[in-house]
Amino acid sequence: MSDNDNWKAGYDLMVRMMGPEFAKTMEASVNSGRFAADVGRMAVEHAFGAVWARPGLELKQRSVVVISTLIALRQSDELRNHLRFGINNGLSAEEIQEIIIQTVPYVGFPAVSSALAVAVEVLRERGMDGGVKTASERGLL
Amino acid sequence: MSDNDNWKAGYDLMVRMMGPEFAKTMEASVNSGRFAADVGRMAVEHAFGAVWARPGLELKQRSVVVISTLIALRQSDELRNHLRFGINNGLSAEEIQEIIIQTVPYVGFPAVSSALAVAVEVLRERGMDGGVKTASERGLL
Amino acid sequence: MSDNDNWKAGYDLMVRMMGPEFAKTMEASVNSGRFAADVGRMAVEHAFGAVWARPGLELKQRSVVVISTLIALRQSDELRNHLRFGINNGLSAEEIQEIIIQTVPYVGFPAVSSALAVAVEVLRERGMDGGVKTASERGLL
Amino acid sequence: MSDNDNWKAGYDLMVRMMGPEFAKTMEASVNSGRFAADVGRMAVEHAFGAVWARPGLELKQRSVVVISTLIALRQSDELRNHLRFGINNGLSAEEIQEIIIQTVPYVGFPAVSSALAVAVEVLRERGMDGGVKTASERGLL
Amino acid sequence: MSDNDNWKAGYDLMVRMMGPEFAKTMEASVNSGRFAADVGRMAVEHAFGAVWARPGLELKQRSVVVISTLIALRQSDELRNHLRFGINNGLSAEEIQEIIIQTVPYVGFPAVSSALAVAVEVLRERGMDGGVKTASERGLL
Amino acid sequence: MSDNDNWKAGYDLMVRMMGPEFAKTMEASVNSGRFAADVGRMAVEHAFGAVWARPGLELKQRSVVVISTLIALRQSDELRNHLRFGINNGLSAEEIQEIIIQTVPYVGFPAVSSALAVAVEVLRERGMDGGVKTASERGLL
């Protein structure tokens, strides 16, 4: 695949996962000639085009992978973006809750606490913060 | 839920995900009175019973979360165990490949390289190392 | 021990280490039915009830463990909370200073610098920032 | 070498790398008797005097080492300082760009994204943000 | 304090914490002229002499700090050394167990699992692996 | 640049930095159809072709960046490879020593200790372990 193909695959994926506005802004930034704009180009071609657009795992599952990775890396800013993309890829509030809770035994409470703060913010932004009941409310605990 | 219930839920989950041998060995270790055996008890009750056994996300998805987390944390030994559990939870060789490749842009090649070494080992152990074709073989690159 | 017992042990510990206000707010949050409120329950039962409340090491020593861990993990927000709890558990300003300095050779100056910023903030909040003299003032260097 | 010598070597280096104002402020802080002022003394003597002032690698190269290390450690605040010192040690905007881009395959995009935000800030502060063209503008991609 | 004084303080501390054999071997290595022998000198002077030998926190407490830090950093080799030094500084098997268990909620099970493997090894080496009963054996769980 | 061009640039760079044997083995592995062989392709195209082969910083400097990054990430296996490549790119034993020592104040002694073990191994392998004198031998300390 040429980098042109990677760019096209990455651009199409950005339109689908993040919306056309995001993709256009990214393109403008990549072509801006600004400091390190090539990092943006590499992200489109090498992350979105050559990795995210691969067959073999659906986008929603790829979001689960990336969100889990970013919780473990304690990268709150990138996590915020990828929670938004994950919702666009079909993740529900309950699934996001369970992903975060599933990381507790592996990354510890402090990393989870940072992740929760970001998740609540994104869910409110999307009007999705009312749709989740805790396990105790469902009579499970 | 009482810790007895957590223990039972965790024990049942271990039987299902790791087989009855593993669960019995874990139980014996927890009851051995050896140094820090309580950590084993906490793992059964608080990780397997109270987290893994929750509703809202199926076991296969929970494996995706934990495997991704362990790649990011560069914890090869635990990754080996959780790749085995993930296969028991239904992950195919191709899905494992795609999970690992999906982490490249976020954790970098060195962490991925460590993860691959462990994955190849587990897939061979399970006789699953023949079932994957690369994207290039499928005419995708 | 049942999770009810863990909850009780955790709740009592929160009252002792963080004050009754904190414990009540935590309880309200856990019972709020809000997104991921179960993480709060897990923190009370599995961190405070099942770990902090164990015999074999006094609370002040447990604070030393957790503060050191959080410096190494570079988790400033959780460090702020645990410096407060550590003071409630009996740590003096000088002991906090020495804990932080003791981590320098192991975590490096950048992580220590982040920890110091948080520690100075907490000591001021408690009116404890006047009580420490440097080693040089004491004629030791 | 005595710690007095380390102090002198470190102080001279601070004057050279950070300017006399910075060195004086640091000295005042070290002698302030404030909480953990000894950490400042250790930084001057053990980091600047005993490490940075060593022969065998020029200051500009030492800046490359430290900037790369801080990108990998995701320590944005210290990175900001060391980008400033690196510019004082002779690093150009293009060299800083290439250092950051060179870390992408090893630390991943999220850590690089945090580093870029800080670098753009420092380059603007120094009026150096106009001097870099992307590889694509130079007809290289 | 001169670096000669730091050396002396560090050397005395090594004799006390690690025994005279260890201190002599370290000294020989520092004076060997081998690659990076200066790192050993820096460890003696800047870690043992200037940090460990400070007043304000006893050696046993400093061991608690360093052991906790090394668990969080997942540095098994250094942890092995510092568990030995910690025992020499007065830590019992039960205290070591409780330090490790206290880190579970903050670093997660995988890091704790690595730490336990090293701790069991050191306790066996010292003939201290029989002296600990689990909480459950003491009727606490 | 097409991915074909990235492949060619990456392949040429591997020949130059690692020798023709290494490049051929890598090519065979990428075309093997084995599990995750695409990760090798991505390394050649996206790491060596699209990053290492960029203008603006010479290969020796890029080695300094990557070696520093791998010390901070505590990735001993990748560090071993990149020390070899760095020597091929012109780094002397003394420069490698100074890179490692320069990281001490930022990453701490444990990470440096792991890096030193690997560096000594590589220098011996290359017959370069005799060429370095410590600062103290040169009358500098």
PDB file of C-alpha atoms in Angstrom, chain A residues 2-4 45, chain D residues 140-141, chain F residues 1-7 9 45 49-50 53:
ATOM      1  CA  SER A   2       1.415   3.432  -0.855  1.00  0.00           C
ATOM      2  CA  ASP A   3       1.455   6.210   1.713  1.00  0.00           C
ATOM      3  CA  ASN A   4      -1.147   7.887  -0.515  1.00  0.00           C
ATOM      4  CA  GLU A  45      -0.952   7.382   7.600  1.00  0.00           C
TER       5      GLU A  45
ATOM      6  CA  LEU D 140      10.793  15.178   0.814  1.00  0.00           C
ATOM      7  CA  LEU D 141       7.523  13.339   1.197  1.00  0.00           C
TER       8      LEU D 141
ATOM      9  CA  MET F   1       6.458   9.008  -0.349  1.00  0.00           C
ATOM     10  CA  SER F   2       4.877   5.619  -1.111  1.00  0.00           C
ATOM     11  CA  ASP F   3       5.222   2.744   1.326  1.00  0.00           C
ATOM     12  CA  ASN F   4       7.415   1.167  -1.358  1.00  0.00           C
ATOM     13  CA  ASP F   5       9.679   4.165  -0.972  1.00  0.00           C
ATOM     14  CA  ASN F   6       9.446   3.889   2.814  1.00  0.00           C
ATOM     15  CA  TRP F   7      10.371   0.216   2.503  1.00  0.00           C
ATOM     16  CA  ALA F   9      14.525   3.846   2.556  1.00  0.00           C
ATOM     17  CA  GLU F  45       8.506   1.290   6.709  1.00  0.00           C
ATOM     18  CA  GLY F  49      11.987   4.387   6.450  1.00  0.00           C
ATOM     19  CA  ALA F  50       9.753   7.229   7.592  1.00  0.00           C
ATOM     20  CA  ALA F  53      15.823   8.168   7.303  1.00  0.00           C
TER      21      ALA F  53
END
